[in-house]
PDB file of C-alpha atoms and ligand atoms in Angstrom:
ATOM      1  CA  MET O  71      84.728 116.733 128.677  1.00  0.00           C
ATOM      2  CA  ASN O  72      83.269 114.641 131.094  1.00  0.00           C
ATOM      3  CA  LEU O  73      84.781 110.963 131.759  1.00  0.00           C
ATOM      4  CA  GLU O  74      83.142 108.276 133.987  1.00  0.00           C
ATOM      5  CA  LYS O  75      84.567 104.906 134.214  1.00  0.00           C
ATOM      6  CA  LYS O  76      82.738 101.873 136.083  1.00  0.00           C
ATOM      7  CA  TYR O  77      83.386  98.183 136.038  1.00  0.00           C
ATOM      8  CA  HIS O  78      80.908  95.384 134.880  1.00  0.00           C
ATOM      9  CA  ARG O  79      82.933  92.082 136.092  1.00  0.00           C
ATOM     10  CA  ASP O  80      85.657  92.225 133.509  1.00  0.00           C
ATOM     11  CA  THR O  81      84.055  94.896 131.392  1.00  0.00           C
ATOM     12  CA  LEU O  82      85.124  98.298 131.352  1.00  0.00           C
ATOM     13  CA  VAL O  83      82.404 100.740 130.782  1.00  0.00           C
ATOM     14  CA  ILE O  84      83.509 104.233 129.902  1.00  0.00           C
ATOM     15  CA  LYS O  85      80.955 107.037 129.750  1.00  0.00           C
ATOM     16  CA  ILE O  86      82.075 110.241 127.939  1.00  0.00           C
ATOM     17  CA  ALA O  87      80.204 113.678 127.646  1.00  0.00           C
ATOM     18  CA  GLY O  88      81.157 116.554 125.672  1.00  0.00           C
ATOM     19  CA  GLU O  89      83.301 117.383 122.686  1.00  0.00           C
ATOM     20  CA  PHE O  90      85.625 114.739 121.752  1.00  0.00           C
ATOM     21  CA  ASP O  91      88.653 116.242 119.660  1.00  0.00           C
ATOM     22  CA  LEU O  92      92.064 116.440 120.343  1.00  0.00           C
ATOM     23  CA  VAL O  93      92.329 117.549 123.994  1.00  0.00           C
ATOM     24  CA  THR O  94      89.765 115.153 125.016  1.00  0.00           C
ATOM     25  CA  ALA O  95      91.322 112.227 123.198  1.00  0.00           C
ATOM     26  CA  GLU O  96      94.478 112.729 125.190  1.00  0.00           C
ATOM     27  CA  GLU O  97      92.437 112.796 128.296  1.00  0.00           C
ATOM     28  CA  PHE O  98      90.743 109.701 127.370  1.00  0.00           C
ATOM     29  CA  ARG O  99      93.859 107.930 126.725  1.00  0.00           C
ATOM     30  CA  ARG O 100      95.396 109.082 130.126  1.00  0.00           C
ATOM     31  CA  VAL O 101      92.390 107.494 131.809  1.00  0.00           C
ATOM     32  CA  VAL O 102      91.799 104.605 129.816  1.00  0.00           C
ATOM     33  CA  ASP O 103      94.921 103.160 129.213  1.00  0.00           C
ATOM     34  CA  PRO O 104      96.192 102.559 132.746  1.00  0.00           C
ATOM     35  CA  GLU O 105      92.975 100.801 133.319  1.00  0.00           C
ATOM     36  CA  LEU O 106      93.183  98.809 130.394  1.00  0.00           C
ATOM     37  CA  GLU O 107      97.041  97.583 131.600  1.00  0.00           C
ATOM     38  CA  ARG O 108      96.245  97.274 135.181  1.00  0.00           C
ATOM     39  CA  ARG O 109      92.991  95.242 135.446  1.00  0.00           C
ATOM     40  CA  GLN O 110      93.324  93.316 132.407  1.00  0.00           C
ATOM     41  CA  VAL O 111      90.303  94.377 130.765  1.00  0.00           C
ATOM     42  CA  ARG O 112      88.792  92.050 128.299  1.00  0.00           C
ATOM     43  CA  ASN O 113      86.001  94.215 127.321  1.00  0.00           C
ATOM     44  CA  LEU O 114      85.807  97.909 126.712  1.00  0.00           C
ATOM     45  CA  VAL O 115      82.201  99.393 126.461  1.00  0.00           C
ATOM     46  CA  ILE O 116      82.293 103.393 125.521  1.00  0.00           C
ATOM     47  CA  ASN O 117      79.155 105.050 125.889  1.00  0.00           C
ATOM     48  CA  LEU O 118      79.045 108.002 123.407  1.00  0.00           C
ATOM     49  CA  GLY O 119      75.710 109.144 124.517  1.00  0.00           C
ATOM     50  CA  GLY O 120      76.903 112.553 125.835  1.00  0.00           C
ATOM     51  CA  VAL O 121      79.155 113.446 123.025  1.00  0.00           C
ATOM     52  CA  SER O 122      77.953 116.275 121.052  1.00  0.00           C
ATOM     53  CA  PHE O 123      81.026 116.193 118.532  1.00  0.00           C
ATOM     54  CA  ILE O 124      83.741 113.905 117.343  1.00  0.00           C
ATOM     55  CA  ASP O 125      86.664 114.484 114.802  1.00  0.00           C
ATOM     56  CA  SER O 126      89.517 112.573 113.638  1.00  0.00           C
ATOM     57  CA  SER O 127      91.363 112.733 117.016  1.00  0.00           C
ATOM     58  CA  GLY O 128      88.552 111.291 118.727  1.00  0.00           C
ATOM     59  CA  LEU O 129      88.114 108.573 116.292  1.00  0.00           C
ATOM     60  CA  GLY O 130      91.808 107.832 116.283  1.00  0.00           C
ATOM     61  CA  VAL O 131      91.880 107.263 120.010  1.00  0.00           C
ATOM     62  CA  ILE O 132      89.056 104.911 119.930  1.00  0.00           C
ATOM     63  CA  ILE O 133      90.558 102.725 117.083  1.00  0.00           C
ATOM     64  CA  GLY O 134      94.049 103.048 118.843  1.00  0.00           C
ATOM     65  CA  ARG O 135      92.092 101.432 122.107  1.00  0.00           C
ATOM     66  CA  TYR O 136      90.456  98.551 119.582  1.00  0.00           C
ATOM     67  CA  LYS O 137      93.889  97.873 118.650  1.00  0.00           C
ATOM     68  CA  LYS O 138      95.422  97.490 122.026  1.00  0.00           C
ATOM     69  CA  LEU O 139      92.609  95.217 123.015  1.00  0.00           C
ATOM     70  CA  SER O 140      92.626  93.204 119.897  1.00  0.00           C
ATOM     71  CA  GLN O 141      96.422  92.217 120.784  1.00  0.00           C
ATOM     72  CA  SER O 142      95.440  90.972 124.120  1.00  0.00           C
ATOM     73  CA  GLY O 143      92.297  89.037 123.059  1.00  0.00           C
ATOM     74  CA  GLY O 144      90.209  91.906 124.002  1.00  0.00           C
ATOM     75  CA  LYS O 145      86.982  93.620 122.514  1.00  0.00           C
ATOM     76  CA  LEU O 146      85.636  97.154 122.071  1.00  0.00           C
ATOM     77  CA  TRP O 147      81.909  98.071 121.975  1.00  0.00           C
ATOM     78  CA  ILE O 148      80.412 101.462 121.208  1.00  0.00           C
ATOM     79  CA  ALA O 149      77.301 102.321 122.605  1.00  0.00           C
ATOM     80  CA  ALA O 150      74.553 105.018 122.391  1.00  0.00           C
ATOM     81  CA  ALA O 151      76.168 107.237 119.812  1.00  0.00           C
ATOM     82  CA  ARG O 152      73.916 110.061 118.548  1.00  0.00           C
ATOM     83  CA  PRO O 153      73.185 110.814 114.757  1.00  0.00           C
ATOM     84  CA  PRO O 154      75.859 113.582 114.043  1.00  0.00           C
ATOM     85  CA  VAL O 155      78.452 111.264 115.977  1.00  0.00           C
ATOM     86  CA  ARG O 156      77.336 108.406 114.266  1.00  0.00           C
ATOM     87  CA  LYS O 157      77.806 109.824 110.970  1.00  0.00           C
ATOM     88  CA  ILE O 158      81.236 110.719 111.492  1.00  0.00           C
ATOM     89  CA  LEU O 159      81.756 107.148 112.919  1.00  0.00           C
ATOM     90  CA  GLU O 160      80.164 105.319 109.736  1.00  0.00           C
ATOM     91  CA  LEU O 161      82.075 107.684 107.289  1.00  0.00           C
ATOM     92  CA  SER O 162      85.294 106.242 108.924  1.00  0.00           C
ATOM     93  CA  GLY O 163      84.465 103.019 108.009  1.00  0.00           C
ATOM     94  CA  ILE O 164      85.053 102.010 111.669  1.00  0.00           C
ATOM     95  CA  GLN O 165      81.672  99.946 111.715  1.00  0.00           C
ATOM     96  CA  LYS O 166      83.557  97.202 109.746  1.00  0.00           C
ATOM     97  CA  ILE O 167      85.639  96.229 112.687  1.00  0.00           C
ATOM     98  CA  ILE O 168      83.406  97.719 115.677  1.00  0.00           C
ATOM     99  CA  ARG O 169      80.006  97.056 116.380  1.00  0.00           C
ATOM    100  CA  PHE O 170      77.434  99.688 117.399  1.00  0.00           C
ATOM    101  CA  TYR O 171      74.793  99.407 119.810  1.00  0.00           C
ATOM    102  CA  GLU O 172      71.688 101.627 120.856  1.00  0.00           C
ATOM    103  CA  SER O 173      72.173 101.810 124.246  1.00  0.00           C
ATOM    104  CA  GLU O 174      74.870 100.705 127.066  1.00  0.00           C
ATOM    105  CA  LYS O 175      72.477  98.003 128.420  1.00  0.00           C
ATOM    106  CA  GLN O 176      72.327  96.471 124.870  1.00  0.00           C
ATOM    107  CA  ALA O 177      76.235  96.663 124.336  1.00  0.00           C
ATOM    108  CA  LEU O 178      76.658  95.100 127.704  1.00  0.00           C
ATOM    109  CA  GLU O 179      74.149  92.302 126.732  1.00  0.00           C
ATOM    110  CA  ALA O 180      76.386  91.686 123.796  1.00  0.00           C
ATOM    111  CA  VAL O 181      79.126  91.479 125.737  1.00  0.00           C
ATOM    112  CA  ARG O 182      77.772  88.967 127.916  1.00  0.00           C
ATOM    113  CA  GLU O 183      76.588  86.756 125.042  1.00  0.00           C
ATOM    114  CA  ALA O 184      79.786  87.090 123.188  1.00  0.00           C
TER     115      ALA O 184
ATOM    116  CA  MET A  84      77.525 144.464 103.971  1.00  0.00           C
ATOM    117  CA  GLU A  85      80.017 141.498 103.611  1.00  0.00           C
ATOM    118  CA  ASN A  86      81.307 140.063 106.782  1.00  0.00           C
ATOM    119  CA  LYS A  87      84.651 138.805 107.429  1.00  0.00           C
ATOM    120  CA  ILE A  88      86.598 137.843 110.316  1.00  0.00           C
ATOM    121  CA  ARG A  89      90.020 137.193 111.084  1.00  0.00           C
ATOM    122  CA  LEU A  90      91.132 135.367 114.406  1.00  0.00           C
ATOM    123  CA  GLU A  91      94.760 134.838 115.195  1.00  0.00           C
ATOM    124  CA  PHE A  92      95.575 132.432 118.161  1.00  0.00           C
ATOM    125  CA  THR A  93      98.219 130.355 119.940  1.00  0.00           C
ATOM    126  CA  GLY A  94      98.271 126.821 118.316  1.00  0.00           C
ATOM    127  CA  ILE A  95      97.273 124.967 121.529  1.00  0.00           C
ATOM    128  CA  GLY A  96      94.788 122.218 121.766  1.00  0.00           C
ATOM    129  CA  GLU A  97      92.253 124.160 123.800  1.00  0.00           C
ATOM    130  CA  ASN A  98      91.635 126.723 120.765  1.00  0.00           C
ATOM    131  CA  VAL A  99      90.473 123.893 118.569  1.00  0.00           C
ATOM    132  CA  ALA A 100      87.013 124.099 120.299  1.00  0.00           C
ATOM    133  CA  LEU A 101      87.510 128.184 120.019  1.00  0.00           C
ATOM    134  CA  ALA A 102      87.682 128.020 116.255  1.00  0.00           C
ATOM    135  CA  ARG A 103      84.993 125.513 115.891  1.00  0.00           C
ATOM    136  CA  LEU A 104      82.524 127.689 118.048  1.00  0.00           C
ATOM    137  CA  VAL A 105      83.783 130.788 116.077  1.00  0.00           C
ATOM    138  CA  ILE A 106      82.645 129.238 112.765  1.00  0.00           C
ATOM    139  CA  ALA A 107      79.557 127.873 113.986  1.00  0.00           C
ATOM    140  CA  SER A 108      78.595 131.019 115.200  1.00  0.00           C
ATOM    141  CA  LEU A 109      79.246 132.839 112.028  1.00  0.00           C
ATOM    142  CA  ALA A 110      77.611 129.842 109.825  1.00  0.00           C
ATOM    143  CA  GLY A 111      74.301 130.375 112.304  1.00  0.00           C
ATOM    144  CA  GLN A 112      74.054 134.021 110.917  1.00  0.00           C
ATOM    145  CA  LEU A 113      74.160 132.556 107.440  1.00  0.00           C
ATOM    146  CA  ASN A 114      71.520 130.264 105.709  1.00  0.00           C
ATOM    147  CA  PHE A 115      73.366 126.834 106.821  1.00  0.00           C
ATOM    148  CA  THR A 116      71.267 123.867 107.830  1.00  0.00           C
ATOM    149  CA  LEU A 117      72.377 122.206 111.324  1.00  0.00           C
ATOM    150  CA  SER A 118      74.114 119.736 109.475  1.00  0.00           C
ATOM    151  CA  ASP A 119      75.808 122.029 107.455  1.00  0.00           C
ATOM    152  CA  ILE A 120      76.849 123.753 110.626  1.00  0.00           C
ATOM    153  CA  GLU A 121      77.915 120.265 111.890  1.00  0.00           C
ATOM    154  CA  GLU A 122      80.007 119.662 108.807  1.00  0.00           C
ATOM    155  CA  LEU A 123      81.850 122.801 109.031  1.00  0.00           C
ATOM    156  CA  LYS A 124      82.500 122.320 112.639  1.00  0.00           C
ATOM    157  CA  VAL A 125      84.573 119.110 111.951  1.00  0.00           C
ATOM    158  CA  ALA A 126      86.483 120.555 108.733  1.00  0.00           C
ATOM    159  CA  VAL A 127      87.566 123.370 110.934  1.00  0.00           C
ATOM    160  CA  SER A 128      88.421 121.062 113.690  1.00  0.00           C
ATOM    161  CA  GLU A 129      90.326 119.036 111.271  1.00  0.00           C
ATOM    162  CA  ALA A 130      92.277 121.775 109.663  1.00  0.00           C
ATOM    163  CA  VAL A 131      93.218 123.601 112.944  1.00  0.00           C
ATOM    164  CA  SER A 132      94.000 120.035 114.863  1.00  0.00           C
ATOM    165  CA  ASN A 133      96.635 119.472 111.716  1.00  0.00           C
ATOM    166  CA  SER A 134      98.282 122.785 112.179  1.00  0.00           C
ATOM    167  CA  ILE A 135      98.739 122.216 116.042  1.00  0.00           C
ATOM    168  CA  ILE A 136      99.817 118.542 115.478  1.00  0.00           C
ATOM    169  CA  HIS A 137     101.689 118.264 112.676  1.00  0.00           C
ATOM    170  CA  ALA A 138     102.593 121.822 111.749  1.00  0.00           C
ATOM    171  CA  TYR A 139     104.008 122.887 114.959  1.00  0.00           C
ATOM    172  CA  SER A 140     105.119 119.110 116.328  1.00  0.00           C
ATOM    173  CA  ALA A 141     108.433 120.906 117.066  1.00  0.00           C
ATOM    174  CA  VAL A 142     107.418 124.115 118.255  1.00  0.00           C
ATOM    175  CA  PRO A 143     105.477 124.614 121.589  1.00  0.00           C
ATOM    176  CA  SER A 144     103.166 127.374 120.554  1.00  0.00           C
ATOM    177  CA  GLY A 145     102.971 128.496 116.651  1.00  0.00           C
ATOM    178  CA  ILE A 146     100.317 130.748 115.439  1.00  0.00           C
ATOM    179  CA  VAL A 147      97.343 129.691 113.921  1.00  0.00           C
ATOM    180  CA  ILE A 148      95.330 132.123 111.870  1.00  0.00           C
ATOM    181  CA  LEU A 149      91.556 131.780 110.972  1.00  0.00           C
ATOM    182  CA  GLU A 150      89.905 133.651 108.448  1.00  0.00           C
ATOM    183  CA  ALA A 151      86.420 133.505 106.933  1.00  0.00           C
ATOM    184  CA  TRP A 152      84.266 135.387 104.739  1.00  0.00           C
ATOM    185  CA  GLN A 153      81.310 135.204 102.599  1.00  0.00           C
ATOM    186  CA  ASP A 154      81.817 135.135  98.908  1.00  0.00           C
ATOM    187  CA  THR A 155      78.345 135.334  97.089  1.00  0.00           C
ATOM    188  CA  ASP A 156      76.668 131.958  97.987  1.00  0.00           C
ATOM    189  CA  SER A 157      79.406 130.524 100.000  1.00  0.00           C
ATOM    190  CA  LEU A 158      81.247 130.717 103.191  1.00  0.00           C
ATOM    191  CA  VAL A 159      84.985 130.698 102.666  1.00  0.00           C
ATOM    192  CA  ILE A 160      87.317 129.608 105.608  1.00  0.00           C
ATOM    193  CA  ARG A 161      91.072 129.635 105.412  1.00  0.00           C
ATOM    194  CA  ILE A 162      93.286 128.189 108.201  1.00  0.00           C
ATOM    195  CA  SER A 163      96.965 129.089 107.817  1.00  0.00           C
ATOM    196  CA  ASP A 164      99.967 128.139 110.050  1.00  0.00           C
ATOM    197  CA  MET A 165     103.605 129.066 109.650  1.00  0.00           C
ATOM    198  CA  GLY A 166     104.595 125.346 110.325  1.00  0.00           C
ATOM    199  CA  LYS A 167     106.862 122.812 108.985  1.00  0.00           C
ATOM    200  CA  GLY A 168     104.858 122.433 105.741  1.00  0.00           C
ATOM    201  CA  ILE A 169     103.838 119.398 103.325  1.00  0.00           C
ATOM    202  CA  ALA A 170     106.450 118.140 101.039  1.00  0.00           C
ATOM    203  CA  ASP A 171     103.792 116.199  98.809  1.00  0.00           C
ATOM    204  CA  ILE A 172     100.462 117.500  99.223  1.00  0.00           C
ATOM    205  CA  GLN A 173      98.982 114.973  96.921  1.00  0.00           C
ATOM    206  CA  LYS A 174     100.164 112.259  98.931  1.00  0.00           C
ATOM    207  CA  ALA A 175      98.946 113.895 102.300  1.00  0.00           C
ATOM    208  CA  MET A 176      95.538 114.220 101.047  1.00  0.00           C
ATOM    209  CA  GLU A 177      95.025 110.584 100.257  1.00  0.00           C
ATOM    210  CA  PRO A 178      92.651 108.757 102.568  1.00  0.00           C
ATOM    211  CA  ALA A 179      94.341 106.626 105.621  1.00  0.00           C
ATOM    212  CA  TYR A 180      97.909 108.447 104.890  1.00  0.00           C
ATOM    213  CA  SER A 181      99.525 109.949 108.093  1.00  0.00           C
ATOM    214  CA  THR A 182     102.970 110.651 109.258  1.00  0.00           C
ATOM    215  CA  GLU A 183     101.879 109.563 112.630  1.00  0.00           C
ATOM    216  CA  PRO A 184     101.548 106.215 113.753  1.00  0.00           C
ATOM    217  CA  ASP A 185      99.119 106.622 116.132  1.00  0.00           C
ATOM    218  CA  ARG A 186      96.677 108.688 113.592  1.00  0.00           C
ATOM    219  CA  MET A 187      94.344 107.503 110.891  1.00  0.00           C
ATOM    220  CA  GLY A 188      94.696 109.818 108.081  1.00  0.00           C
ATOM    221  CA  LEU A 189      91.275 110.910 108.243  1.00  0.00           C
ATOM    222  CA  GLY A 190      91.488 114.455 108.189  1.00  0.00           C
ATOM    223  CA  PHE A 191      91.395 115.421 104.780  1.00  0.00           C
ATOM    224  CA  VAL A 192      88.987 112.664 104.160  1.00  0.00           C
ATOM    225  CA  PHE A 193      86.275 114.614 106.337  1.00  0.00           C
ATOM    226  CA  MET A 194      87.183 118.289 105.134  1.00  0.00           C
ATOM    227  CA  GLN A 195      86.984 116.705 101.463  1.00  0.00           C
ATOM    228  CA  SER A 196      83.655 115.021 101.728  1.00  0.00           C
ATOM    229  CA  PHE A 197      82.155 117.843 104.175  1.00  0.00           C
ATOM    230  CA  MET A 198      83.019 120.897 101.949  1.00  0.00           C
ATOM    231  CA  ASP A 199      82.103 121.829  98.457  1.00  0.00           C
ATOM    232  CA  ASP A 200      85.488 122.849  98.041  1.00  0.00           C
ATOM    233  CA  LEU A 201      89.140 122.116  99.554  1.00  0.00           C
ATOM    234  CA  GLN A 202      92.447 123.910  98.529  1.00  0.00           C
ATOM    235  CA  VAL A 203      95.745 123.346 100.266  1.00  0.00           C
ATOM    236  CA  ASP A 204      98.968 125.300  99.640  1.00  0.00           C
ATOM    237  CA  SER A 205     101.761 124.456 101.430  1.00  0.00           C
ATOM    238  CA  GLU A 206     105.587 124.976 101.254  1.00  0.00           C
ATOM    239  CA  PRO A 207     108.072 123.015 103.502  1.00  0.00           C
ATOM    240  CA  GLY A 208     109.821 125.246 106.090  1.00  0.00           C
ATOM    241  CA  LYS A 209     107.067 128.072 105.184  1.00  0.00           C
ATOM    242  CA  GLY A 210     103.850 126.771 106.262  1.00  0.00           C
ATOM    243  CA  THR A 211     100.388 125.734 105.151  1.00  0.00           C
ATOM    244  CA  THR A 212      97.222 127.428 104.338  1.00  0.00           C
ATOM    245  CA  VAL A 213      93.990 125.022 103.843  1.00  0.00           C
ATOM    246  CA  THR A 214      91.078 126.669 102.277  1.00  0.00           C
ATOM    247  CA  LEU A 215      87.269 125.427 102.930  1.00  0.00           C
ATOM    248  CA  VAL A 216      84.208 126.417 100.914  1.00  0.00           C
ATOM    249  CA  LYS A 217      80.970 125.448 101.842  1.00  0.00           C
ATOM    250  CA  LYS A 218      77.699 126.734  99.357  1.00  0.00           C
ATOM    251  CA  ILE A 219      75.083 128.460 101.419  1.00  0.00           C
ATOM    252  CA  SER A 220      71.766 126.589 101.472  1.00  0.00           C
ATOM    253  CA  SER A 221      72.815 123.897  98.963  1.00  0.00           C
ATOM    254  CA  ASP A 222      70.266 121.242  99.256  1.00  0.00           C
ATOM    255  CA  ALA A 223      73.031 118.668  97.906  1.00  0.00           C
ATOM    256  CA  GLY A 224      75.016 118.829 100.904  1.00  0.00           C
ATOM    257  CA  THR A 225      76.115 115.342 102.007  1.00  0.00           C
ATOM    258  CA  PHE A 226      74.141 115.088 105.211  1.00  0.00           C
ATOM    259  CA  ASN A 227      70.961 116.550 103.673  1.00  0.00           C
ATOM    260  CA  SER A 228      70.570 114.359 100.919  1.00  0.00           C
ATOM    261  CA  SER A 229      71.464 110.998 103.165  1.00  0.00           C
ATOM    262  CA  GLN A 230      69.154 112.192 105.570  1.00  0.00           C
ATOM    263  CA  ASN A 231      65.995 112.249 103.431  1.00  0.00           C
TER     264      ASN A 231
HETATM  265  N1  LIG U 347      99.150 121.812 108.451  1.00  0.00           N
HETATM  266  C1  LIG U 347     100.113 120.670 108.235  1.00  0.00           C
HETATM  267  N2  LIG U 347     101.258 121.136 108.446  1.00  0.00           N
HETATM  268  C2  LIG U 347     102.077 120.002 108.154  1.00  0.00           C
HETATM  269  N3  LIG U 347     101.518 118.765 107.837  1.00  0.00           N
HETATM  270  C3  LIG U 347     100.161 118.519 107.650  1.00  0.00           C
HETATM  271  C4  LIG U 347      99.361 119.711 107.877  1.00  0.00           C
HETATM  272  N4  LIG U 347      98.098 119.296 107.937  1.00  0.00           N
HETATM  273  C5  LIG U 347      98.471 117.753 107.253  1.00  0.00           C
HETATM  274  N5  LIG U 347      99.786 117.239 107.042  1.00  0.00           N
HETATM  275  C6  LIG U 347     100.268 116.152 106.929  1.00  0.00           C
HETATM  276  O1  LIG U 347      99.237 115.483 106.118  1.00  0.00           O
HETATM  277  C7  LIG U 347      99.106 114.104 106.708  1.00  0.00           C
HETATM  278  C8  LIG U 347      97.485 113.867 106.898  1.00  0.00           C
HETATM  279  O2  LIG U 347      96.523 114.701 107.350  1.00  0.00           O
HETATM  280  P1  LIG U 347      95.424 114.059 107.996  1.00  0.00           P
HETATM  281  O3  LIG U 347      94.531 114.980 108.544  1.00  0.00           O
HETATM  282  O4  LIG U 347      94.547 113.691 106.557  1.00  0.00           O
HETATM  283  O5  LIG U 347      95.688 112.904 108.900  1.00  0.00           O
HETATM  284  P2  LIG U 347      96.249 112.694 110.187  1.00  0.00           P
HETATM  285  O6  LIG U 347      96.165 114.150 110.731  1.00  0.00           O
HETATM  286  O7  LIG U 347      97.886 112.314 109.939  1.00  0.00           O
HETATM  287  O8  LIG U 347      95.428 111.777 110.939  1.00  0.00           O
HETATM  288  P3  LIG U 347      93.900 112.109 111.300  1.00  0.00           P
HETATM  289  O9  LIG U 347      93.714 113.445 110.993  1.00  0.00           O
HETATM  290  O10 LIG U 347      93.242 111.110 111.204  1.00  0.00           O
HETATM  291  O11 LIG U 347      94.168 112.354 112.827  1.00  0.00           O
HETATM  292  C9  LIG U 347      99.531 114.333 108.131  1.00  0.00           C
HETATM  293  O12 LIG U 347      99.766 112.957 108.648  1.00  0.00           O
HETATM  294  C10 LIG U 347     100.608 115.222 107.872  1.00  0.00           C
HETATM  295  O13 LIG U 347     101.793 114.551 107.682  1.00  0.00           O
HETATM  296 MG1  LIG U 348      94.617 115.385 110.739  1.00  0.00          MG
END
């Protein structure tokens, strides 16, 4: 898996590529959690555009970050999920709590307007 | 001639991708659609991950066995571990039930919704066997019907 991180003001954007399973979920946690704490991130945008596969371990780590952020008044946004990945996300019911955007740009616009 | 595979591997995270790859490759030889193959990959990923995470939580590297064969119009996949087992299988299979605080209890939900049949045999202290059955070229697959 490939993880890229960048900042747009107080928004952390994480771009992931590859397969989001238990190995990569652990890597995701290792990279993202210290950022969330150190920089007091208010908004986290996860760009799933490069993700070809996701299972419950990947989903679990996304929902875990959502909970962490919610506790400190922050928000999580999902961008660019491809159809097979989107199917899994939808089946999990995650859409009831986290909004999906077609692109990273659209997600960042939504963050700005929120 | 009937094809059958059996793969035995150490229960480490890196081997979950290996198990998915093997099943995707096998399913590709049969008459499965791309969305069927995606579903098979998720189900296998869930079962193998469960063996690694739950069955062998106290053991650094237990053995996981992946078997697959064709049974008339179906692909049968069996994932076995010799780990701690499940005391209450029915409870374990309930949506959102998990014994791990950080997990969501979706593994069995995915296996159930993507496969045509799912069987779980388990005995505490002995281990768990999960059998997944997927019909070949069934047009009633969850992904296919929702895509039309
Ligand atoms: N091979 C196994 N050995 C021992 N216990 C298992 C095994 N597979 C599943 N379980 C038990 O069944 C429960 C439910 O499994 P399921 O895959 O549905 O959810 P989870 O693994 O806890 O969470 P998620 O799959 O969403 O990450 C687990 O929490 C665990 O207690
Ligand atoms: Mg699981």
